[in-house]
């Protein structure tokens, strides 16, 4: 049996108490909600914890409700399955349901929370291994070692972002609320991340992610969204590449505003700015979407840090971005080349 | 570090049991080691295989990644609670009739995931069954018999008659 290391366990029922505990405890204090990320990391000794503070007993931290301004407020400890299956989310924010439905497996979605998925640890081939495996390579800089085995001459860690809800919520222009003993602040979701495999969160260590806000202008009446995820199996696996797209069209079908975020190709959900610029003011045609997905694909710089060969992932990234854009616009996603589709003729 | 202990009354298969356990122990450890309920299997213990699936509040969860102290008084259901006296649960009946278990290690987890599915959806389609069981790995056999067995159990649970399909090899009757 792989057992958790012993730790002091705290279960506050009040957010202010939780913030005070977090501020008062030492650096080896960790927050836990669903536990589907922290427990495996502690079991494999990737992470250490002297004290674990559970957020699951805090009243009012879970739940989905519509706000007065027509948007949506999601409590951070709401289980992923509750968010994805919520009728308002399914109806008004279908891209979010789609992204969450792709996370891991059904029991893990019953346990894992939306806040936990936004804060999920970055992943890497050289990190997400057993203790014995990692010891055999003298560890890596993300845990106990000195070298990044993905890029040994690099001064930084290249572990990749592993959240599926983060690129989609970023593309839906979500904001998050962070609470500490110093007060609370509300920031656009992308500002919660930074480009480093170890310090991937720009959130301060004493801050607790409490709430996710979705604006009314990101719902299905105002925009079109889509999410595609690449992985080896259709369940359980983390993304090796994902793409989240949101397009706001005007009355003439021109793109007024757009967002394209790529998951698992960097240490943070990566925006494809040049691709978005190319779209603005245009009426999307299949040819334009080909150009846009090529521009976005250049932003995807997958490295040797996860499943599949990096070059192949980069090539497939373009197809997935194109499929997501086409699907958002109601076109056939055409993910595969004609010869792979039903009725196609194999050429070799 | 000296581990804290917790004493807690758990509601397991409708029976209330007071157990004392280290606060950092998972539900899987407490079920197997403190309660002697070894029907719940430990597989990967990292949330990747589904062997340890149990129901908490009727929802399928992986007991290897649930801290027992988090469960509180919410009802826990394990594979031991499926049968009613000597009467097998319809899922157990159809799994046995169809031979949907080979080594059987993944079976308790699959039965519990299937029970949760059937509680939410009395007549699931095969894609819905596959989706509900997509977190449970079986390394012996294919998933076909398992999906058929869950479908058969849904028929039995609706009070309708069910007979296993006759086995064939390449379309030929096995017995002839």
Short mmCIF file of C-alpha atoms in Angstrom, two decimals:
data_model
loop_
_atom_site.label_atom_id
_atom_site.label_comp_id
_atom_site.label_asym_id
_atom_site.label_seq_id
_atom_site.Cartn_x
_atom_site.Cartn_y
_atom_site.Cartn_z
CA UNK A 1 0.00 0.00 0.00
CA UNK A 2 1.34 3.44 -0.94
CA UNK A 3 0.56 5.50 2.12
CA UNK A 4 0.33 9.22 2.66
CA UNK A 5 3.07 10.65 4.86
CA UNK A 6 1.76 11.80 8.27
CA UNK A 7 0.70 15.44 8.51
CA UNK A 8 -1.34 17.64 10.82
CA UNK A 9 -4.83 17.90 9.40
CA UNK A 10 -6.96 21.02 9.84
CA UNK A 11 -10.56 21.42 8.73
CA UNK A 12 -11.78 24.98 9.35
CA UNK A 13 -15.46 25.80 8.82
CA UNK A 14 -14.91 29.49 8.21
CA UNK A 15 -12.96 31.17 5.41
CA UNK A 16 -11.36 33.76 7.72
CA UNK A 17 -10.14 30.94 9.98
CA UNK A 18 -8.69 29.11 6.98
CA UNK A 19 -6.86 32.23 5.80
CA UNK A 20 -5.50 32.83 9.32
CA UNK A 21 -4.32 29.22 9.58
CA UNK A 22 -2.65 29.41 6.19
CA UNK A 23 -0.90 32.67 7.09
CA UNK A 24 0.15 31.34 10.50
CA UNK A 25 1.54 27.95 9.51
CA UNK A 26 4.96 27.33 8.04
CA UNK A 27 5.89 27.07 4.35
CA UNK A 28 5.13 23.32 4.25
CA UNK A 29 1.43 23.96 4.63
CA UNK A 30 -0.82 22.92 1.80
CA UNK A 31 -4.43 23.55 0.97
CA UNK A 32 -6.58 20.63 -0.14
CA UNK A 33 -10.05 20.50 -1.62
CA UNK A 34 -10.92 17.34 -3.57
CA UNK A 35 -7.46 15.87 -2.95
CA UNK A 36 -7.15 14.25 -6.37
CA UNK A 37 -3.95 16.19 -7.08
CA UNK A 38 -2.40 16.65 -3.61
CA UNK A 39 -2.84 13.07 -2.33
CA UNK A 40 -1.08 11.35 -5.27
CA UNK A 41 1.68 13.99 -5.10
CA UNK A 42 2.18 13.36 -1.37
CA UNK A 43 2.00 9.58 -1.85
CA UNK A 44 4.74 9.74 -4.45
CA UNK A 45 6.68 12.20 -2.30
CA UNK A 46 6.64 14.85 -5.06
CA UNK A 47 5.40 17.33 -2.53
CA UNK A 48 5.77 17.58 1.24
CA UNK A 49 3.30 18.83 3.81
CA UNK A 50 3.62 19.29 7.55
CA UNK A 51 0.09 20.66 7.76
CA UNK A 52 -2.81 20.19 5.37
CA UNK A 53 -5.76 22.58 5.54
CA UNK A 54 -8.96 21.26 4.04
CA UNK A 55 -11.30 23.77 2.40
CA UNK A 56 -14.18 21.29 2.16
CA UNK A 57 -15.72 22.18 5.52
CA UNK A 58 -16.02 25.90 4.73
CA UNK A 59 -19.63 27.00 4.43
CA UNK A 60 -20.60 28.79 1.24
CA UNK A 61 -17.47 27.93 -0.71
CA UNK A 62 -19.25 25.45 -3.00
CA UNK A 63 -22.12 26.07 -5.37
CA UNK A 64 -23.08 27.51 -8.75
CA UNK A 65 -25.35 30.53 -8.97
CA UNK A 66 -26.26 33.23 -11.45
CA UNK A 67 -25.19 36.74 -10.43
CA UNK A 68 -27.22 39.96 -10.60
CA UNK A 69 -25.29 41.18 -13.65
CA UNK A 70 -26.28 38.04 -15.57
CA UNK A 71 -22.98 36.21 -15.13
CA UNK A 72 -22.19 33.09 -13.17
CA UNK A 73 -20.47 32.60 -9.85
CA UNK A 74 -18.84 29.23 -9.15
CA UNK A 75 -17.50 28.41 -5.68
CA UNK A 76 -13.98 27.00 -5.76
CA UNK A 77 -14.82 23.79 -3.88
CA UNK A 78 -17.68 22.84 -6.21
CA UNK A 79 -16.99 19.33 -7.52
CA UNK A 80 -16.13 19.22 -11.22
CA UNK A 81 -19.10 16.96 -12.03
CA UNK A 82 -21.49 19.37 -10.27
CA UNK A 83 -20.19 22.28 -12.39
CA UNK A 84 -20.25 20.36 -15.68
CA UNK A 85 -23.73 18.90 -15.09
CA UNK A 86 -25.28 22.12 -13.82
CA UNK A 87 -28.14 22.97 -16.20
CA UNK A 88 -27.14 26.65 -16.41
CA UNK A 89 -23.53 25.75 -17.24
CA UNK A 90 -24.62 23.17 -19.85
CA UNK A 91 -27.01 25.63 -21.46
CA UNK A 92 -25.12 28.93 -21.20
CA UNK A 93 -21.46 27.87 -21.02
CA UNK A 94 -21.32 24.60 -22.99
CA UNK A 95 -17.58 24.99 -23.68
CA UNK A 96 -16.91 24.81 -19.94
CA UNK A 97 -18.99 21.63 -19.57
CA UNK A 98 -17.10 20.15 -22.51
CA UNK A 99 -13.71 20.99 -20.99
CA UNK A 100 -14.65 19.63 -17.57
CA UNK A 101 -16.19 16.46 -19.03
CA UNK A 102 -12.76 15.73 -20.53
CA UNK A 103 -10.99 15.82 -17.16
CA UNK A 104 -9.79 12.43 -15.94
CA UNK A 105 -12.57 9.89 -15.18
CA UNK A 106 -16.12 10.08 -13.71
CA UNK A 107 -15.20 9.20 -10.08
CA UNK A 108 -12.36 11.72 -10.12
CA UNK A 109 -14.72 14.40 -11.42
CA UNK A 110 -17.03 13.62 -8.46
CA UNK A 111 -14.09 14.26 -6.12
CA UNK A 112 -11.95 16.95 -7.78
CA UNK A 113 -13.07 20.57 -7.54
CA UNK A 114 -13.04 23.43 -10.04
CA UNK A 115 -10.68 25.46 -7.84
CA UNK A 116 -8.38 22.47 -7.49
CA UNK A 117 -8.30 21.97 -11.23
CA UNK A 118 -7.32 25.61 -11.76
CA UNK A 119 -4.46 25.20 -9.27
CA UNK A 120 -3.46 21.67 -10.36
CA UNK A 121 0.27 20.99 -10.22
CA UNK A 122 2.23 21.19 -13.47
CA UNK A 123 3.29 17.84 -14.92
CA UNK A 124 6.35 16.35 -16.61
CA UNK A 125 7.66 12.96 -17.74
CA UNK A 126 10.61 13.36 -15.38
CA UNK A 127 8.47 14.40 -12.40
CA UNK A 128 5.29 12.31 -12.40
CA UNK A 129 7.09 9.07 -11.64
CA UNK A 130 7.63 6.93 -8.58
CA UNK A 131 10.20 7.91 -5.96
CA UNK A 132 12.50 5.04 -7.11
CA UNK A 133 12.30 6.14 -10.75
CA UNK A 134 13.13 9.73 -9.87
CA UNK A 135 15.95 8.71 -7.56
CA UNK A 136 17.51 6.73 -10.42
CA UNK A 137 17.93 9.95 -12.43
CA UNK A 138 19.01 11.89 -9.34
CA UNK A 139 15.65 13.71 -9.35
CA UNK A 140 14.82 16.86 -11.31
CA UNK A 141 14.74 20.52 -10.28
CA UNK A 142 10.97 20.50 -9.68
CA UNK A 143 11.45 18.12 -6.73
CA UNK A 144 14.71 17.55 -4.84
CA UNK A 145 17.04 17.73 -7.88
CA UNK A 146 19.03 20.41 -9.69
CA UNK A 147 18.60 19.72 -13.39
CA UNK A 148 15.64 20.07 -15.71
CA UNK A 149 15.89 16.83 -17.69
CA UNK A 150 13.64 18.24 -20.42
CA UNK A 151 16.27 20.91 -21.20
CA UNK A 152 19.40 20.17 -19.11
CA UNK A 153 21.14 23.45 -19.97
CA UNK A 154 18.09 25.50 -19.05
CA UNK A 155 17.99 27.42 -15.76
CA UNK A 156 14.25 26.84 -15.40
CA UNK A 157 11.75 23.99 -15.05
CA UNK A 158 9.67 23.16 -18.13
CA UNK A 159 6.84 21.16 -16.54
CA UNK A 160 3.60 21.86 -18.41
CA UNK A 161 0.24 23.17 -17.25
CA UNK A 162 -2.16 20.26 -16.73
CA UNK A 163 -5.51 21.99 -16.23
CA UNK A 164 -8.30 21.56 -18.78
CA UNK A 165 -10.66 24.06 -17.17
CA UNK A 166 -7.97 26.80 -17.10
CA UNK A 167 -7.61 27.37 -20.88
CA UNK A 168 -11.40 27.23 -21.33
CA UNK A 169 -12.16 29.58 -18.43
CA UNK A 170 -9.42 31.93 -19.68
CA UNK A 171 -11.00 31.91 -23.15
CA UNK A 172 -14.36 32.65 -21.52
CA UNK A 173 -12.78 35.71 -19.83
CA UNK A 174 -13.34 34.35 -16.33
CA UNK A 175 -12.09 36.15 -13.23
CA UNK A 176 -11.06 34.62 -9.93
CA UNK A 177 -11.25 35.90 -6.37
CA UNK A 178 -8.30 35.33 -4.05
CA UNK A 179 -8.65 35.78 -0.31
CA UNK A 180 -5.99 36.12 2.37
CA UNK A 181 -5.68 37.75 5.79
CA UNK A 182 -4.60 40.87 3.86
CA UNK A 183 -7.97 41.09 2.14
CA UNK A 184 -9.38 39.89 -1.15
CA UNK A 185 -8.68 40.69 -4.79
CA UNK A 186 -10.38 39.80 -8.04
CA UNK A 187 -8.20 39.28 -11.11
CA UNK A 188 -8.59 37.94 -14.65
CA UNK A 189 -7.81 34.22 -14.54
CA UNK A 190 -4.68 34.38 -16.78
CA UNK A 191 -3.05 36.66 -14.19
CA UNK A 192 -3.14 33.78 -11.69
CA UNK A 193 -0.46 31.95 -13.72
CA UNK A 194 3.17 32.60 -14.61
CA UNK A 195 5.67 31.00 -16.98
CA UNK A 196 7.59 28.65 -14.71
CA UNK A 197 7.14 24.92 -14.15
CA UNK A 198 7.77 25.14 -10.41
CA UNK A 199 6.29 28.53 -9.46
CA UNK A 200 3.44 28.22 -11.94
CA UNK A 201 0.97 30.16 -9.82
CA UNK A 202 1.22 33.94 -9.47
CA UNK A 203 -1.22 33.54 -6.58
CA UNK A 204 0.58 34.30 -3.30
CA UNK A 205 1.16 31.30 -1.00
CA UNK A 206 -1.17 32.76 1.65
CA UNK A 207 -4.02 33.36 -0.80
CA UNK A 208 -7.00 31.02 -1.14
CA UNK A 209 -8.83 30.78 -4.46
CA UNK A 210 -12.47 31.12 -3.42
CA UNK A 211 -14.60 31.99 -6.42
CA UNK A 212 -14.66 31.88 -10.22
CA UNK A 213 -16.75 34.51 -12.04
CA UNK A 214 -17.98 34.07 -15.59
CA UNK A 215 -19.26 37.22 -17.33
CA UNK A 216 -22.70 37.32 -18.99
CA UNK A 217 -21.00 38.26 -22.27
CA UNK A 218 -19.28 34.84 -22.40
CA UNK A 219 -22.48 32.82 -22.51
CA UNK A 220 -23.88 31.02 -25.53
CA UNK A 221 -26.19 33.93 -26.39
CA UNK A 222 -23.18 36.21 -26.94
CA UNK A 223 -20.38 34.00 -28.24
CA UNK A 224 -19.39 30.57 -29.54
CA UNK A 225 -16.94 28.42 -27.67
CA UNK A 226 -15.24 25.09 -28.19
CA UNK A 227 -12.69 22.86 -26.48
CA UNK A 228 -10.54 20.07 -27.91
CA UNK A 229 -8.13 17.87 -25.99
CA UNK A 230 -5.45 15.48 -27.23
CA UNK A 231 -4.43 12.47 -25.14
CA UNK A 232 -3.61 8.81 -25.64
CA UNK A 233 -6.78 7.34 -24.11
CA UNK A 234 -10.30 8.75 -24.11
CA UNK A 235 -10.41 8.86 -20.31
CA UNK A 236 -8.19 9.20 -17.22
CA UNK A 237 -5.20 10.71 -19.08
CA UNK A 238 -4.12 14.31 -18.69
CA UNK A 239 -4.03 16.46 -21.82
CA UNK A 240 -0.84 16.42 -23.86
CA UNK A 241 -2.28 19.37 -25.76
CA UNK A 242 -5.60 21.16 -25.59
CA UNK A 243 -7.18 24.18 -27.21
CA UNK A 244 -10.00 26.41 -25.99
CA UNK A 245 -11.60 28.91 -28.33
CA UNK A 246 -14.21 31.62 -27.89
CA UNK A 247 -15.45 33.84 -30.73
CA UNK A 248 -17.70 36.88 -30.45
CA UNK A 249 -19.35 37.73 -33.80
CA UNK A 250 -21.23 40.89 -34.76
CA UNK A 251 -24.56 40.98 -36.61
CA UNK A 252 -22.80 40.57 -39.96
CA UNK A 253 -20.80 37.51 -38.90
CA UNK A 254 -17.54 39.45 -38.43
CA UNK A 255 -15.31 38.51 -35.51
CA UNK A 256 -15.51 41.32 -32.96
CA UNK A 257 -13.46 39.66 -30.28
CA UNK A 258 -11.81 36.27 -29.91
CA UNK A 259 -9.75 34.21 -27.49
CA UNK A 260 -7.63 31.15 -28.22
CA UNK A 261 -5.79 29.48 -25.34
CA UNK A 262 -3.56 26.41 -25.58
CA UNK A 263 -3.24 23.97 -22.69
CA UNK A 264 -0.38 21.60 -21.81
CA UNK A 265 2.11 23.21 -24.22
CA UNK A 266 3.63 25.59 -21.66
CA UNK A 267 3.74 26.05 -17.89
CA UNK A 268 0.62 28.24 -18.12
CA UNK A 269 -2.48 28.40 -20.37
CA UNK A 270 -0.88 30.03 -23.41
CA UNK A 271 -2.79 32.71 -25.37
CA UNK A 272 -2.40 32.68 -29.16
CA UNK A 273 -2.39 36.47 -29.63
CA UNK A 274 -1.26 36.70 -33.28
CA UNK A 275 -3.91 34.20 -34.32
CA UNK A 276 -6.57 36.22 -32.50
CA UNK A 277 -5.35 39.47 -34.17
CA UNK A 278 -5.68 37.83 -37.58
CA UNK A 279 -9.32 36.95 -36.83
CA UNK A 280 -10.54 40.33 -35.60
CA UNK A 281 -12.76 42.19 -38.06
CA UNK A 282 -12.90 39.29 -40.50
CA UNK A 283 -15.72 37.02 -41.60
CA UNK A 284 -14.31 33.55 -40.84
CA UNK A 285 -13.89 31.42 -43.95
CA UNK A 286 -12.31 27.94 -44.01
CA UNK A 287 -9.19 29.49 -45.63
CA UNK A 288 -8.91 32.14 -42.92
CA UNK A 289 -9.28 29.49 -40.20
CA UNK A 290 -6.43 27.52 -41.82
CA UNK A 291 -4.20 30.61 -41.55
CA UNK A 292 -5.34 31.37 -38.01
CA UNK A 293 -4.72 27.83 -36.79
CA UNK A 294 -1.24 27.88 -38.35
CA UNK A 295 -0.50 31.15 -36.49
CA UNK A 296 -1.79 29.61 -33.24
CA UNK A 297 0.16 26.41 -33.81
CA UNK A 298 3.41 28.42 -33.85
CA UNK A 299 2.64 29.40 -30.26
CA UNK A 300 2.55 25.73 -29.29
CA UNK A 301 6.11 24.75 -28.45
CA UNK A 302 5.66 21.31 -26.92
CA UNK A 303 8.81 19.85 -25.39
CA UNK A 304 9.93 16.37 -24.39
CA UNK A 305 7.95 16.55 -21.16
CA UNK A 306 4.88 14.39 -21.72
CA UNK A 307 3.35 11.54 -23.71
CA UNK A 308 3.90 11.38 -27.52
CA UNK A 309 6.77 12.87 -29.50
CA UNK A 310 7.03 16.65 -29.26
CA UNK A 311 7.21 17.12 -33.07
CA UNK A 312 4.08 15.05 -33.57
CA UNK A 313 2.23 16.97 -30.87
CA UNK A 314 3.20 20.23 -32.56
CA UNK A 315 1.87 18.99 -35.89
CA UNK A 316 -1.36 17.72 -34.35
CA UNK A 317 -1.80 20.95 -32.37
CA UNK A 318 -2.59 22.76 -35.65
CA UNK A 319 -5.27 20.22 -36.53
CA UNK A 320 -6.86 20.49 -33.09
CA UNK A 321 -6.86 24.30 -33.11
CA UNK A 322 -8.41 24.26 -36.56
CA UNK A 323 -11.01 21.70 -35.45
CA UNK A 324 -11.93 23.79 -32.39
CA UNK A 325 -12.31 26.96 -34.48
CA UNK A 326 -14.37 25.20 -37.14
CA UNK A 327 -16.59 23.54 -34.56
CA UNK A 328 -17.19 26.84 -32.74
CA UNK A 329 -18.40 28.28 -36.05
CA UNK A 330 -20.69 25.35 -36.77
CA UNK A 331 -18.51 23.82 -39.51
CA UNK A 332 -17.48 20.16 -39.71
CA UNK A 333 -14.37 19.93 -37.46
CA UNK A 334 -12.55 17.84 -40.11
CA UNK A 335 -10.04 16.70 -37.55
CA UNK A 336 -8.58 13.93 -39.66
CA UNK A 337 -7.30 13.90 -43.21
CA UNK A 338 -9.92 12.62 -45.72
CA UNK A 339 -8.25 9.23 -46.04
CA UNK A 340 -8.83 8.54 -42.36
CA UNK A 341 -12.51 9.44 -42.43
CA UNK A 342 -15.37 7.07 -43.13
CA UNK A 343 -15.64 6.53 -46.87
CA UNK A 344 -12.11 7.80 -47.51
CA UNK A 345 -9.71 5.73 -49.59
CA UNK A 346 -6.51 4.61 -47.90
CA UNK A 347 -3.60 5.54 -50.13
CA UNK A 348 -0.89 3.29 -48.79
CA UNK B 1 6.32 12.91 12.72
CA UNK B 2 3.82 11.51 15.22
CA UNK B 3 0.49 11.02 13.48
CA UNK B 4 -2.74 12.50 14.85
CA UNK B 5 -5.53 10.01 15.31
CA UNK B 6 -9.20 10.53 14.69
CA UNK B 7 -12.13 8.65 16.21
CA UNK B 8 -15.16 8.79 14.03
CA UNK B 9 -18.45 7.00 13.50
CA UNK B 10 -18.77 5.91 9.89
CA UNK B 11 -21.94 4.80 8.15
CA UNK B 12 -20.79 1.79 6.12
CA UNK B 13 -23.38 -0.20 4.19
CA UNK B 14 -26.08 1.06 6.53
CA UNK B 15 -24.17 0.00 9.64
CA UNK B 16 -22.68 2.58 11.99
CA UNK B 17 -19.17 1.72 13.11
CA UNK B 18 -16.95 3.76 15.38
CA UNK B 19 -13.34 3.49 14.29
CA UNK B 20 -10.08 5.01 15.43
CA UNK B 21 -7.51 5.67 12.70
CA UNK B 22 -4.52 7.92 11.92
CA UNK B 23 -5.89 11.21 10.57
CA UNK B 24 -3.90 10.92 7.35
CA UNK B 25 -5.33 7.52 6.42
CA UNK B 26 -7.48 7.19 3.33
CA UNK B 27 -10.89 5.58 3.23
CA UNK B 28 -9.29 2.62 1.42
CA UNK B 29 -6.89 2.01 4.32
CA UNK B 30 -9.62 2.36 6.96
CA UNK B 31 -12.08 0.11 5.11
CA UNK B 32 -9.53 -2.64 4.58
CA UNK B 33 -7.43 -2.39 7.71
CA UNK B 34 -9.69 -1.06 10.47
CA UNK B 35 -13.01 -2.45 9.26
CA UNK B 36 -11.81 -5.69 7.64
CA UNK B 37 -13.79 -4.90 4.49
CA UNK B 38 -11.27 -6.22 1.99
CA UNK B 39 -13.76 -6.42 -0.88
CA UNK B 40 -12.59 -2.93 -1.87
CA UNK B 41 -9.32 -3.55 -3.72
CA UNK B 42 -6.18 -1.47 -3.85
CA UNK B 43 -4.76 -1.12 -7.32
CA UNK B 44 -2.63 1.85 -8.35
CA UNK B 45 -3.55 3.83 -5.20
CA UNK B 46 -3.00 7.02 -7.21
CA UNK B 47 -6.43 7.47 -8.77
CA UNK B 48 -5.67 5.95 -12.15
CA UNK B 49 -7.32 2.50 -12.11
CA UNK B 50 -10.69 2.58 -10.33
CA UNK B 51 -10.19 -0.70 -8.40
CA UNK B 52 -10.96 1.02 -5.08
CA UNK B 53 -14.22 2.69 -6.22
CA UNK B 54 -16.83 2.98 -3.46
CA UNK B 55 -19.93 5.14 -3.12
CA UNK B 56 -20.06 8.11 -0.77
CA UNK B 57 -23.48 9.76 -0.67
CA UNK B 58 -24.38 7.61 -3.68
CA UNK B 59 -21.58 9.07 -5.83
CA UNK B 60 -18.71 6.92 -7.11
CA UNK B 61 -15.40 8.04 -5.61
CA UNK B 62 -11.94 6.50 -5.40
CA UNK B 63 -11.34 5.46 -1.80
CA UNK B 64 -7.55 5.63 -2.28
CA UNK B 65 -7.83 9.42 -2.64
CA UNK B 66 -10.50 10.16 -0.03
CA UNK B 67 -9.30 11.11 3.41
CA UNK B 68 -11.50 9.21 5.88
CA UNK B 69 -11.69 12.28 8.09
CA UNK B 70 -13.41 14.12 5.20
CA UNK B 71 -16.24 11.60 4.89
CA UNK B 72 -17.95 12.48 8.16
CA UNK B 73 -21.36 10.87 8.54
CA UNK B 74 -22.10 10.57 4.86
CA UNK B 75 -23.21 7.03 3.89
CA UNK B 76 -20.47 4.81 2.45
CA UNK B 77 -21.36 1.82 0.27
CA UNK B 78 -18.86 -0.92 -0.57
CA UNK B 79 -19.16 -4.13 -2.55
CA UNK B 80 -19.93 -6.02 0.66
CA UNK B 81 -23.21 -4.11 0.92
CA UNK B 82 -24.48 -5.07 -2.53
CA UNK B 83 -26.15 -8.38 -1.76
CA UNK B 84 -29.28 -8.59 0.35
CA UNK B 85 -28.86 -11.62 2.63
CA UNK B 86 -28.29 -14.52 0.27
CA UNK B 87 -29.82 -12.71 -2.69
CA UNK B 88 -27.29 -11.29 -5.10
CA UNK B 89 -27.69 -7.77 -6.44
CA UNK B 90 -28.82 -7.83 -10.10
CA UNK B 91 -25.38 -6.52 -11.08
CA UNK B 92 -23.72 -9.47 -9.33
CA UNK B 93 -26.18 -11.86 -11.00
CA UNK B 94 -25.50 -10.61 -14.51
CA UNK B 95 -21.71 -10.37 -13.97
CA UNK B 96 -21.74 -14.02 -12.82
CA UNK B 97 -24.08 -15.24 -15.57
CA UNK B 98 -22.07 -13.59 -18.33
CA UNK B 99 -18.62 -14.33 -16.92
CA UNK B 100 -17.91 -10.59 -16.88
CA UNK B 101 -15.11 -11.14 -14.36
CA UNK B 102 -11.89 -12.97 -15.15
CA UNK B 103 -9.38 -12.50 -12.33
CA UNK B 104 -12.00 -10.36 -10.59
CA UNK B 105 -9.68 -7.75 -9.10
CA UNK B 106 -11.31 -4.81 -10.88
CA UNK B 107 -14.83 -6.20 -10.36
CA UNK B 108 -15.75 -4.62 -6.98
CA UNK B 109 -14.84 -1.16 -8.29
CA UNK B 110 -16.75 -1.73 -11.52
CA UNK B 111 -19.82 -2.99 -9.63
CA UNK B 112 -19.88 0.13 -7.48
CA UNK B 113 -19.37 2.50 -10.43
CA UNK B 114 -22.17 0.66 -12.24
CA UNK B 115 -24.45 0.85 -9.19
CA UNK B 116 -24.02 4.62 -9.11
CA UNK B 117 -24.77 4.82 -12.84
CA UNK B 118 -27.96 2.76 -12.52
CA UNK B 119 -29.14 4.86 -9.57
CA UNK B 120 -28.92 7.97 -11.77
CA UNK B 121 -29.98 6.43 -15.06
CA UNK B 122 -32.35 3.43 -15.06
CA UNK B 123 -31.93 2.70 -18.76
CA UNK B 124 -28.43 3.69 -19.84
CA UNK B 125 -27.28 3.25 -23.42
CA UNK B 126 -24.06 1.33 -24.10
CA UNK B 127 -22.08 4.55 -24.71
CA UNK B 128 -23.40 5.86 -21.39
CA UNK B 129 -22.29 2.66 -19.64
CA UNK B 130 -18.85 2.89 -21.25
CA UNK B 131 -18.56 6.52 -20.15
CA UNK B 132 -19.59 5.72 -16.56
CA UNK B 133 -17.03 2.88 -16.39
CA UNK B 134 -14.29 4.81 -18.20
CA UNK B 135 -12.38 5.28 -14.94
CA UNK B 136 -12.19 1.53 -14.25
CA UNK B 137 -9.40 -0.45 -15.85
CA UNK B 138 -9.67 -4.21 -16.47
CA UNK B 139 -6.42 -5.82 -17.63
CA UNK B 140 -7.70 -9.40 -18.10
CA UNK B 141 -10.50 -9.38 -20.55
CA UNK B 142 -12.24 -6.97 -22.85
CA UNK B 143 -14.93 -4.66 -21.59
CA UNK B 144 -17.68 -6.15 -23.74
CA UNK B 145 -19.07 -8.62 -21.18
CA UNK B 146 -18.88 -5.97 -18.48
CA UNK B 147 -20.93 -3.52 -20.54
CA UNK B 148 -23.43 -6.28 -21.40
CA UNK B 149 -23.72 -7.25 -17.73
CA UNK B 150 -24.45 -3.66 -16.64
CA UNK B 151 -27.03 -3.40 -19.39
CA UNK B 152 -28.58 -6.71 -18.24
CA UNK B 153 -28.68 -5.51 -14.63
CA UNK B 154 -30.50 -2.36 -15.70
CA UNK B 155 -33.13 -4.59 -17.34
CA UNK B 156 -33.49 -6.70 -14.15
CA UNK B 157 -33.67 -3.60 -11.96
CA UNK B 158 -36.52 -2.27 -14.10
CA UNK B 159 -38.39 -5.51 -13.25
CA UNK B 160 -38.14 -6.91 -16.77
CA UNK B 161 -37.01 -10.38 -17.81
CA UNK B 162 -33.38 -10.81 -18.90
CA UNK B 163 -31.55 -13.79 -20.36
CA UNK B 164 -27.88 -13.72 -21.32
CA UNK B 165 -27.36 -13.77 -25.06
CA UNK B 166 -26.31 -17.20 -26.34
CA UNK B 167 -22.53 -17.32 -26.80
CA UNK B 168 -21.27 -17.75 -30.32
CA UNK B 169 -17.89 -18.14 -31.92
CA UNK B 170 -17.75 -16.37 -35.27
CA UNK B 171 -21.52 -16.61 -35.39
CA UNK B 172 -21.68 -20.33 -34.60
CA UNK B 173 -23.42 -21.69 -31.51
CA UNK B 174 -20.79 -22.67 -28.92
CA UNK B 175 -22.69 -25.76 -27.71
CA UNK B 176 -23.31 -27.42 -31.08
#
